[in-house]
Structure formats: C-alpha cells, structure tokens
PDB file of C-alpha atoms and ligand atoms in Angstrom:
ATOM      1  CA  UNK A   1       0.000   0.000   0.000  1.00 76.00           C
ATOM      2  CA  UNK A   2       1.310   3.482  -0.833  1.00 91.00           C
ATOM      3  CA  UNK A   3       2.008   5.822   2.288  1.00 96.00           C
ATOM      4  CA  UNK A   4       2.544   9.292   2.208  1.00 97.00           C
ATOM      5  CA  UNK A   5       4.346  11.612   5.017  1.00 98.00           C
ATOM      6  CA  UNK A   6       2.905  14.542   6.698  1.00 98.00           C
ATOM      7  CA  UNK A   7       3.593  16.245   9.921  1.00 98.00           C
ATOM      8  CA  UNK A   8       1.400  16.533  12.747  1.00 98.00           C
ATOM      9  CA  UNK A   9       2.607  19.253  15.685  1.00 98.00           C
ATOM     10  CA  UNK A  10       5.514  19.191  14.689  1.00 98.00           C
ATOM     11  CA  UNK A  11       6.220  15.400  14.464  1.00 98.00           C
ATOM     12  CA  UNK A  12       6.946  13.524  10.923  1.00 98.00           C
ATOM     13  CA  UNK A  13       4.299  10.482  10.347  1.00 97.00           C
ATOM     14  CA  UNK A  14       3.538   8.413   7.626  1.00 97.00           C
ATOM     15  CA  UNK A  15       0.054   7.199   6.513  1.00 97.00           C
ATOM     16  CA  UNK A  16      -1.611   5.585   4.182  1.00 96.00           C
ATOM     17  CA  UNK A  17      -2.398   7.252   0.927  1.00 96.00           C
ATOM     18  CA  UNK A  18      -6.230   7.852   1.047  1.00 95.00           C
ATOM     19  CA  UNK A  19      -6.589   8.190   5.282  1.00 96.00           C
ATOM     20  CA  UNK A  20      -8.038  10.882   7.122  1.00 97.00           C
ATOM     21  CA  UNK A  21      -5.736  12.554   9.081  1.00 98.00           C
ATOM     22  CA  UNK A  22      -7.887  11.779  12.100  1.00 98.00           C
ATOM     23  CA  UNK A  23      -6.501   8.365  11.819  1.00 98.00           C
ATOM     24  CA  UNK A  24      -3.331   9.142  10.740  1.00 98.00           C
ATOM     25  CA  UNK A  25      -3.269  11.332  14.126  1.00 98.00           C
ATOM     26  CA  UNK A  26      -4.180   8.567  16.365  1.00 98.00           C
ATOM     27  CA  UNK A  27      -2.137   6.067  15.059  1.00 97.00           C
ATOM     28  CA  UNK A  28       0.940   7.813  15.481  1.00 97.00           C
ATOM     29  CA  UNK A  29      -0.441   8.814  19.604  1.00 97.00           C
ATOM     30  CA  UNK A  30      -1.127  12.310  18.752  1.00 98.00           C
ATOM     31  CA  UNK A  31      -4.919  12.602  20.175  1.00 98.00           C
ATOM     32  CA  UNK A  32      -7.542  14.682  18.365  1.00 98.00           C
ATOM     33  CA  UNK A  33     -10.955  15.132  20.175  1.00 98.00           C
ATOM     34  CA  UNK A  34     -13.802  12.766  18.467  1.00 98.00           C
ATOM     35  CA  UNK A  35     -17.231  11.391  19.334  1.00 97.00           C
ATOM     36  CA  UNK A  36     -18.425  10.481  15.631  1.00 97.00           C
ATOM     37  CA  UNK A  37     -15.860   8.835  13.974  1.00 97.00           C
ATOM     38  CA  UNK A  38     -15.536   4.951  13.381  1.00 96.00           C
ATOM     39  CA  UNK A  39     -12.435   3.854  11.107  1.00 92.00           C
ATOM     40  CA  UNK A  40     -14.469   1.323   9.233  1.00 92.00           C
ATOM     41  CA  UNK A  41     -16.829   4.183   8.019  1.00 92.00           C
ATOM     42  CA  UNK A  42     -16.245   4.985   4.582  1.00 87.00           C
ATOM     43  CA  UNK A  43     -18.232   8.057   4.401  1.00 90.00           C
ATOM     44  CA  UNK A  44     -17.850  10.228   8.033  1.00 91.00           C
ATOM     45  CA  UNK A  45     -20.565  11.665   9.161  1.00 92.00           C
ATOM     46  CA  UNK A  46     -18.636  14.202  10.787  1.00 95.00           C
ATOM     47  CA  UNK A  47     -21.531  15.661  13.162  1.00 94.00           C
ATOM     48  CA  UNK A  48     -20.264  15.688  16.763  1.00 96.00           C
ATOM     49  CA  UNK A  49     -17.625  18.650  15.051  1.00 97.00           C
ATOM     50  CA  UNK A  50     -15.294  18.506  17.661  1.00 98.00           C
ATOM     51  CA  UNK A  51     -12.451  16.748  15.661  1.00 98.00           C
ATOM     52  CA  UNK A  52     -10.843  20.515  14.325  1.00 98.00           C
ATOM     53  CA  UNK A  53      -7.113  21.004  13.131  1.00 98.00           C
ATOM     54  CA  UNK A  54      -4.953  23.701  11.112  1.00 98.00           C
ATOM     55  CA  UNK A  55      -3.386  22.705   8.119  1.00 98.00           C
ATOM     56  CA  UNK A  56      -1.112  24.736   6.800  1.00 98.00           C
ATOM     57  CA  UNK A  57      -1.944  26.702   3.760  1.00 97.00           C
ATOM     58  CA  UNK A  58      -5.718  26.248   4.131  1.00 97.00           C
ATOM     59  CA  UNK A  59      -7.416  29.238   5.632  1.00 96.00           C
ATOM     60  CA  UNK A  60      -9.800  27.670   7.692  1.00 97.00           C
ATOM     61  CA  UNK A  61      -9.640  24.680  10.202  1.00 98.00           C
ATOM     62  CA  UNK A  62     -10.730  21.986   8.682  1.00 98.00           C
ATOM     63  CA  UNK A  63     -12.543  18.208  10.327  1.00 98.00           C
ATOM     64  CA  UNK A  64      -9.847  15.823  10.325  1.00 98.00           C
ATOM     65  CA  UNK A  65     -11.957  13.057  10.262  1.00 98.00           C
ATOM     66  CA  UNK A  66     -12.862  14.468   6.864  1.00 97.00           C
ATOM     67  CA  UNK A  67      -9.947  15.532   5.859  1.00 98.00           C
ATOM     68  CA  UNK A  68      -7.458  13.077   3.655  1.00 97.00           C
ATOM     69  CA  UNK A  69      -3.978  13.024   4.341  1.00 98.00           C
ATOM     70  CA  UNK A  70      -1.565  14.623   1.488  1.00 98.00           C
ATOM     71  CA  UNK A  71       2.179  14.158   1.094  1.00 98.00           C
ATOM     72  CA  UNK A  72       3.826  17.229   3.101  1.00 98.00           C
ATOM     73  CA  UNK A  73       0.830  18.226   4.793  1.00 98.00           C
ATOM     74  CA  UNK A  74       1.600  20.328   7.889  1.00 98.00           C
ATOM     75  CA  UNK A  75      -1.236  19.392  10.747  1.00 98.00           C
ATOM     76  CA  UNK A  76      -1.559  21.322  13.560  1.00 98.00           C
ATOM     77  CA  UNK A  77      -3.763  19.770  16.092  1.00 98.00           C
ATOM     78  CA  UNK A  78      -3.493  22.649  18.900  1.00 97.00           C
ATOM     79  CA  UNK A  79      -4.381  25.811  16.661  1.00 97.00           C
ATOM     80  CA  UNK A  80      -5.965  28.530  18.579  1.00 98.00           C
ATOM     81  CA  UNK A  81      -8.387  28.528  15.879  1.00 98.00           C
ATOM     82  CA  UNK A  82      -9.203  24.775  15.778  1.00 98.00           C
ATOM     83  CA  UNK A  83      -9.115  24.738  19.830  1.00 98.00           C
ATOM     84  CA  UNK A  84     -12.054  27.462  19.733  1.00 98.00           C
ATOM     85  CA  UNK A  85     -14.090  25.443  16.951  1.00 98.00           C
ATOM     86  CA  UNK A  86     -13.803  22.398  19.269  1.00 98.00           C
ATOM     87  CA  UNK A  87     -14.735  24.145  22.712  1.00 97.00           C
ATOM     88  CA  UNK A  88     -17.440  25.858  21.303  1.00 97.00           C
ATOM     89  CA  UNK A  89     -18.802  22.387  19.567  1.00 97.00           C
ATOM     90  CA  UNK A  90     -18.394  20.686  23.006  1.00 97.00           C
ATOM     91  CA  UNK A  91     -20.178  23.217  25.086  1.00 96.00           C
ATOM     92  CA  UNK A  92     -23.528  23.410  23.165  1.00 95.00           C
ATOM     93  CA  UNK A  93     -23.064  19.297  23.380  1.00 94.00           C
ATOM     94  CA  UNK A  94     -23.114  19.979  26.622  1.00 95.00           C
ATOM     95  CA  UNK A  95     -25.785  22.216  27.323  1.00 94.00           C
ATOM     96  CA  UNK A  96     -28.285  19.780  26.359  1.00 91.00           C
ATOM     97  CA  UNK A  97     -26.828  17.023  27.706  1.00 90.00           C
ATOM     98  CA  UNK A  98     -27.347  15.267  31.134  1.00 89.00           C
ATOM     99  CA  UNK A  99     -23.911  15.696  32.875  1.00 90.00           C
ATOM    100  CA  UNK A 100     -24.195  13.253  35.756  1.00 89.00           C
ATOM    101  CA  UNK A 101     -21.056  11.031  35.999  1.00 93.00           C
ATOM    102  CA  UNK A 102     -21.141  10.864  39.737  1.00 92.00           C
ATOM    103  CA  UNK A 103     -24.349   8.118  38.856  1.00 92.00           C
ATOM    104  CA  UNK A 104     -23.126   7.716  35.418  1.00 92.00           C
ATOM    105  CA  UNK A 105     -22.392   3.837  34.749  1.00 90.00           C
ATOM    106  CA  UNK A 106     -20.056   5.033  32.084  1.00 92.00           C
ATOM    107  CA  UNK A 107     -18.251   7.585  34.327  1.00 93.00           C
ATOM    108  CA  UNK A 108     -14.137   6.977  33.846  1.00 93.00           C
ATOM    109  CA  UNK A 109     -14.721   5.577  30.156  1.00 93.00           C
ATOM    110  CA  UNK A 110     -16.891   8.355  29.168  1.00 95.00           C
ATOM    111  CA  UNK A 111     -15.669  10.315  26.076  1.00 96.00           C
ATOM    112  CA  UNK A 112     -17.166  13.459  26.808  1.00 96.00           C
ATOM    113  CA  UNK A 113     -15.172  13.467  30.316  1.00 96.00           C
ATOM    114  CA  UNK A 114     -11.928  13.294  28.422  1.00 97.00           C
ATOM    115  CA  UNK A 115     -12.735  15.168  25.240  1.00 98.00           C
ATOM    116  CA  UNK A 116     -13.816  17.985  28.505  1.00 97.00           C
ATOM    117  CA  UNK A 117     -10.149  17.597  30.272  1.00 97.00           C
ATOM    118  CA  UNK A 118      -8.536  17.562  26.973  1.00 98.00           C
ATOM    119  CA  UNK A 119      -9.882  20.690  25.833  1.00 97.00           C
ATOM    120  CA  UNK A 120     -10.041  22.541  29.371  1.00 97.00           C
ATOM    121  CA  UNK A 121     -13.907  22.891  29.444  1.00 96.00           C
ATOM    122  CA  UNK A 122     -15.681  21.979  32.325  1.00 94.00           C
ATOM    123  CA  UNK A 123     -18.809  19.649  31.689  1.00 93.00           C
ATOM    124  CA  UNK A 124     -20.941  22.019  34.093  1.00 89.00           C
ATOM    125  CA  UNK A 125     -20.308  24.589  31.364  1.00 82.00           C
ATOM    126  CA  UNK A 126     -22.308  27.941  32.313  1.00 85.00           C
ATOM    127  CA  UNK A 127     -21.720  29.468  28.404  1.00 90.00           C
ATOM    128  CA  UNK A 128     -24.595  28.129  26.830  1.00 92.00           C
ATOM    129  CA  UNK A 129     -28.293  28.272  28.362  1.00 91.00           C
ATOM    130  CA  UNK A 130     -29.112  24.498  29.562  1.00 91.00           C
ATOM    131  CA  UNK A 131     -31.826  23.285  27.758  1.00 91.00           C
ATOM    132  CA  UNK A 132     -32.517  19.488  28.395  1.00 91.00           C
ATOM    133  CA  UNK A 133     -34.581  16.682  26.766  1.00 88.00           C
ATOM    134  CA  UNK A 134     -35.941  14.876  29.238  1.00 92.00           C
ATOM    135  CA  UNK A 135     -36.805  12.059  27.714  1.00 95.00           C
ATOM    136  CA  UNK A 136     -37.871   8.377  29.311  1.00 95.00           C
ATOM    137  CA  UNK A 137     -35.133   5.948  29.527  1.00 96.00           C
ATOM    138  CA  UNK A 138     -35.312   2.672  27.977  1.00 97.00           C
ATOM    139  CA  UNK A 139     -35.117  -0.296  30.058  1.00 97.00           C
ATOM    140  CA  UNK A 140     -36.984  -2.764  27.788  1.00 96.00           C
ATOM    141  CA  UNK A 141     -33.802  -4.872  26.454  1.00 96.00           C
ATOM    142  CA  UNK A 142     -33.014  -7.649  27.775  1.00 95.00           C
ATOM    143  CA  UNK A 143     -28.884  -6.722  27.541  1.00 96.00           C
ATOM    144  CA  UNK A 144     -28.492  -2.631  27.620  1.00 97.00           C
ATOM    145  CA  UNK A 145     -30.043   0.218  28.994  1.00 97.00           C
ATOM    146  CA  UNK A 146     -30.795   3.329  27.045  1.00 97.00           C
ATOM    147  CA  UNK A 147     -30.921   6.696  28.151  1.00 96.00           C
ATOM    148  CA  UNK A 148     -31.700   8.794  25.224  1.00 96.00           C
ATOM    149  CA  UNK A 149     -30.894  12.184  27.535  1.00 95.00           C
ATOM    150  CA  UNK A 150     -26.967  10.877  27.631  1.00 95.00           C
ATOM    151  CA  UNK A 151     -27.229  10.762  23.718  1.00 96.00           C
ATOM    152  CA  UNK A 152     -24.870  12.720  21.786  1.00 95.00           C
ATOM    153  CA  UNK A 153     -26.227  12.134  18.073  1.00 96.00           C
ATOM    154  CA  UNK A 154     -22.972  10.834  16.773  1.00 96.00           C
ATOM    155  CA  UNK A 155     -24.598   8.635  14.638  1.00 96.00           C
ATOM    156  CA  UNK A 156     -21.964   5.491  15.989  1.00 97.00           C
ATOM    157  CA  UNK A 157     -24.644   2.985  17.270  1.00 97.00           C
ATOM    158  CA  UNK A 158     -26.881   3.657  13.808  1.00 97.00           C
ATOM    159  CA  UNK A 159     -24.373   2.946  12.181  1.00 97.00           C
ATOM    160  CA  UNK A 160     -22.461  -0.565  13.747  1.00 97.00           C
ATOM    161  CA  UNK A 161     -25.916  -1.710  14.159  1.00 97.00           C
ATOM    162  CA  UNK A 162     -27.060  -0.891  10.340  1.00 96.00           C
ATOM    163  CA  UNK A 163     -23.696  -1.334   8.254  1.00 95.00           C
ATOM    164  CA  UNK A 164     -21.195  -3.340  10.306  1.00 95.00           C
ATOM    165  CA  UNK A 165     -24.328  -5.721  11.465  1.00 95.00           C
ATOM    166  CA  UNK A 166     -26.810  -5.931   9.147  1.00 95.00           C
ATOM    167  CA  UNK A 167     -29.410  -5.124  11.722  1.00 95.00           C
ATOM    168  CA  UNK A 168     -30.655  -1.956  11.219  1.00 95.00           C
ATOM    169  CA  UNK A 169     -32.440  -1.589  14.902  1.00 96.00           C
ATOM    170  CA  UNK A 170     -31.664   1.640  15.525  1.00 97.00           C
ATOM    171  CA  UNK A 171     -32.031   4.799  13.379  1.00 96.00           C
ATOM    172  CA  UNK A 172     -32.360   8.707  13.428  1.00 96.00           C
ATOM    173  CA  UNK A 173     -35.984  10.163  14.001  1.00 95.00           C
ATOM    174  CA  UNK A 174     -37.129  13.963  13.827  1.00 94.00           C
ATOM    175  CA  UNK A 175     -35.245  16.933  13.363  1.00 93.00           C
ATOM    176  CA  UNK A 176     -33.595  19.842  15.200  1.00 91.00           C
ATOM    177  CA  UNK A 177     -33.742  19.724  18.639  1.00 90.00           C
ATOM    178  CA  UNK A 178     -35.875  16.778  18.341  1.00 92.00           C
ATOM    179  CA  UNK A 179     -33.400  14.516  17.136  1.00 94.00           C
ATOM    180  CA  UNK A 180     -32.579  11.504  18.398  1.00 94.00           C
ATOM    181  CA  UNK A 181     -31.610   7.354  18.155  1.00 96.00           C
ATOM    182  CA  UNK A 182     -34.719   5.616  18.593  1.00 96.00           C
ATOM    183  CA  UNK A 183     -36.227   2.430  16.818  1.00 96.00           C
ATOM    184  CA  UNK A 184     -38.434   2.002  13.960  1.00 92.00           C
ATOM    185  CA  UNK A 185     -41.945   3.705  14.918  1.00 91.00           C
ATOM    186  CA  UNK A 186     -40.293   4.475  18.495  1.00 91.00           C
ATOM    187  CA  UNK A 187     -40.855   1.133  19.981  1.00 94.00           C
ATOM    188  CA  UNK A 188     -38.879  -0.082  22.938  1.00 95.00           C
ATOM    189  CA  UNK A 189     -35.628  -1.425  21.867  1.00 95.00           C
ATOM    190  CA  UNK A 190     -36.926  -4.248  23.622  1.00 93.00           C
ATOM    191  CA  UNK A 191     -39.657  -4.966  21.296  1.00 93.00           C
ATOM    192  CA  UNK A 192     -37.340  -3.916  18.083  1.00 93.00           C
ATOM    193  CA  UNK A 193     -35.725  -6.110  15.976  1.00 91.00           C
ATOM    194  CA  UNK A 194     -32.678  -6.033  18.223  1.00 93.00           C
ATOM    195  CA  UNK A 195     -30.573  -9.353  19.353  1.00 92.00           C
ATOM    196  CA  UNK A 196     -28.888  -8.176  22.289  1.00 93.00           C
ATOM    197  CA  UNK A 197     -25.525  -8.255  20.583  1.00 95.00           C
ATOM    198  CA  UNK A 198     -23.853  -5.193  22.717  1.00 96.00           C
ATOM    199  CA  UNK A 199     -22.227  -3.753  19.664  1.00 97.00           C
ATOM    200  CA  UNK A 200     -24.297  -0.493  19.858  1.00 97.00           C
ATOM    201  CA  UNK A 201     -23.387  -0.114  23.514  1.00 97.00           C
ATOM    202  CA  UNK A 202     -19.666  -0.809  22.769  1.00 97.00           C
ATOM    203  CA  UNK A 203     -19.329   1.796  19.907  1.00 97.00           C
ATOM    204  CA  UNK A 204     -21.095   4.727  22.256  1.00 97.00           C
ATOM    205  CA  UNK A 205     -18.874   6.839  23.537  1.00 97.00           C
ATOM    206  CA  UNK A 206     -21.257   8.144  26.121  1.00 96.00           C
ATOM    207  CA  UNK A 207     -23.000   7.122  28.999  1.00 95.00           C
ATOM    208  CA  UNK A 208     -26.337   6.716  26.500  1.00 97.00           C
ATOM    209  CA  UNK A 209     -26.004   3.282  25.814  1.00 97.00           C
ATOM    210  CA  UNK A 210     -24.896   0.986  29.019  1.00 96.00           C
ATOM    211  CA  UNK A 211     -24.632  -2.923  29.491  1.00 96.00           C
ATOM    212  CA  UNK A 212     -27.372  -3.848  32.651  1.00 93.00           C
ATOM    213  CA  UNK A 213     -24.427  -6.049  33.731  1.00 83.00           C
ATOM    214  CA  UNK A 214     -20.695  -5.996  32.314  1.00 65.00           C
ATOM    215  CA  UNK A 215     -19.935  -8.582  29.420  1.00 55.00           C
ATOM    216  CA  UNK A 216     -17.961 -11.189  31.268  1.00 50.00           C
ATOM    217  CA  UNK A 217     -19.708 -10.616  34.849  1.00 48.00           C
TER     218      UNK A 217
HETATM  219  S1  FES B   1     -15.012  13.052  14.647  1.00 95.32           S
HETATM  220 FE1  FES B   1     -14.881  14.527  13.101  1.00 95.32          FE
HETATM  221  S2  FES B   1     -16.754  15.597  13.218  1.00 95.32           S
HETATM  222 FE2  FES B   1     -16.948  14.000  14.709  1.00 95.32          FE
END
C-alpha cells in the first residue's frame, strides 16, 4: 500500500495514501478530540464537530476526520483557531446534555469526560443556556439500557448496528432539537428487531447506551 508523510505538531508520520488525518493522528499517539468517527466508516458523518485542526496553507480549520492526508501536509492539532471550533462544539453538546457522571455507569470511560479535560472545558459549562430533553429511559432490552438524555447524536450505534451488522435496529428520528436514536416507529428497543448483541453499547462513547451487567460478569 502506498504511504505518504505529513507532519502533525511538529512530528513527521507516515500514513496511508487515502486516510483521514484523524486516523493518521491517532495512530501515530497524537490525540484529536472525536465522538463520531468509526475507522471502518467509509463516508464520516462528521456531526459531533469537535475533531478541528490547522493545516497549513488552508485558511480555515478543517474536520480531520474528513480531511485526507496529502504528502507534506503540515497538521496542527493545537491551533488557537481549531481549539475554539472544538470548545465551542463541546459546550452546546453539553448544554443539552445530562452531565451526571457521579451516577453515570459510564463515568471513567466516558468520552465526553476526556474530550472535557482535553480541551479545558468543564462539563458544568455555564456558556450556553441548559436546555434538556428529558426524555424516558429505555429499560426494555433484555442486555443494555438506554438513556436517550446521555445521547450525543454521533450517529456510531446507527451505524455498527445498520452497516457493520446488518441489523438496522436503531435509526435517526425527527429533526432539530428533536433529534434523536430511537427504533423504527419508536418502539422499545426491547420490542425492536434487536438481538442483544452489545455492539451499539460498545461503539457509544457516552453514557447513553450501558450494558445492565458488564460482558464477562
Ligand atoms: S469526529 Fe470529526 S466531526 Fe466528529
């Protein structure tokens, strides 16, 4: 496979020709905020926008999990400009988001908790006027819990279930501030066509999607 090399902060990586430079990033340990990204997904969806970086000669920040890697490319991961885009992305996230972790099951895996540290933002975040869903939670399956409120609409458990599975359980429904993951005609995910499999709660990187007891307990 052909490679190309690039720099990111400062450090000389190689990648394979065709990669985002989200991957490329990670790969080499250099860590780039991301909620939405899955490296088996062909086509990003690139919603959670908190994934920012500088490249040199382009005049905006662009998404690196959009963003293919070109020979030479100079990355800069900790732009002032591509910081801001991030915060700013993380703290409306956050504002109508439950932000719980002392009862949150997924407290100390949670990726909003280190995506928060990362960028200095605190998760009580005062910018932004708290608006929340307040939504039921769904304790109908058998396997996982779902608490639509902990949902961050990154899209991850739509699509593992739907193109990595085959199962298609789980999809987007309304718009706006209405969004959210729910099942065909908003039946309990206990009643859907789901079988338990986990994968859904595995990809999440929130506290939206929890086992009811840890695989392997
Ligand atoms: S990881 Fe790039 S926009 Fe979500």
């Amino acid at each position: 496979m052909k490679t190309v090399s690039l720099t990111i902060n400062g450090k000389e990586v190689t990648a394979s020709k065709g990669e985002k430079v989200l991957w490329a990033a990670l790969d080499n340990g250099i860590y780039i905020p991301n909620l939405c990204a899955l490296s088996d997904a062909l086509h990003p969806a690139a919603s959670c926008r908190l994934c920012w970086v500088e490249v040199e000669g382009k005049k905006q920040p662009v998404t690196a999990c959009t963003e293919t890697v070109e020979q030479g490319m100079v990355v800069n991961t900790r732009g002032p400009r591509a910081l801001r885009l991030a915060r700013t992305a993380l703290e409306l996230l956050l504002a109508s988001n439950v932000v719980d972790c002392a009862h949150c099951l997924a407290s100390g895996s949670c990726e909003l908790q280190k995506i928060a540290a990362y960028l200095s933002v605190k998760l009580k975040t005062k910018r932004f006027r708290k608006i929340l869903r307040n939504l039921p939670v769904d304790v109908s399956n058998p396997v996982f819990i779902y608490d639509p409120n902990k949902c961050v609409l990154c899209g991850r458990c739509v699509w593992v279930c739907r193109e990595r599975l085959g199962t298609g359980a789980l999809g987007f429904a309304h718009r706006g501030f209405d969004r959210r993951v729910t099942t065909f005609g908003d039946e309990p995910i206990g009643e859907a066509r789901c079988g338990g499999c986990g994968e859904c709660v595995i990809a999440c990187p929130t506290g939206a999607l929890t086992f009811k007891d840890k695989p392997g307990s």
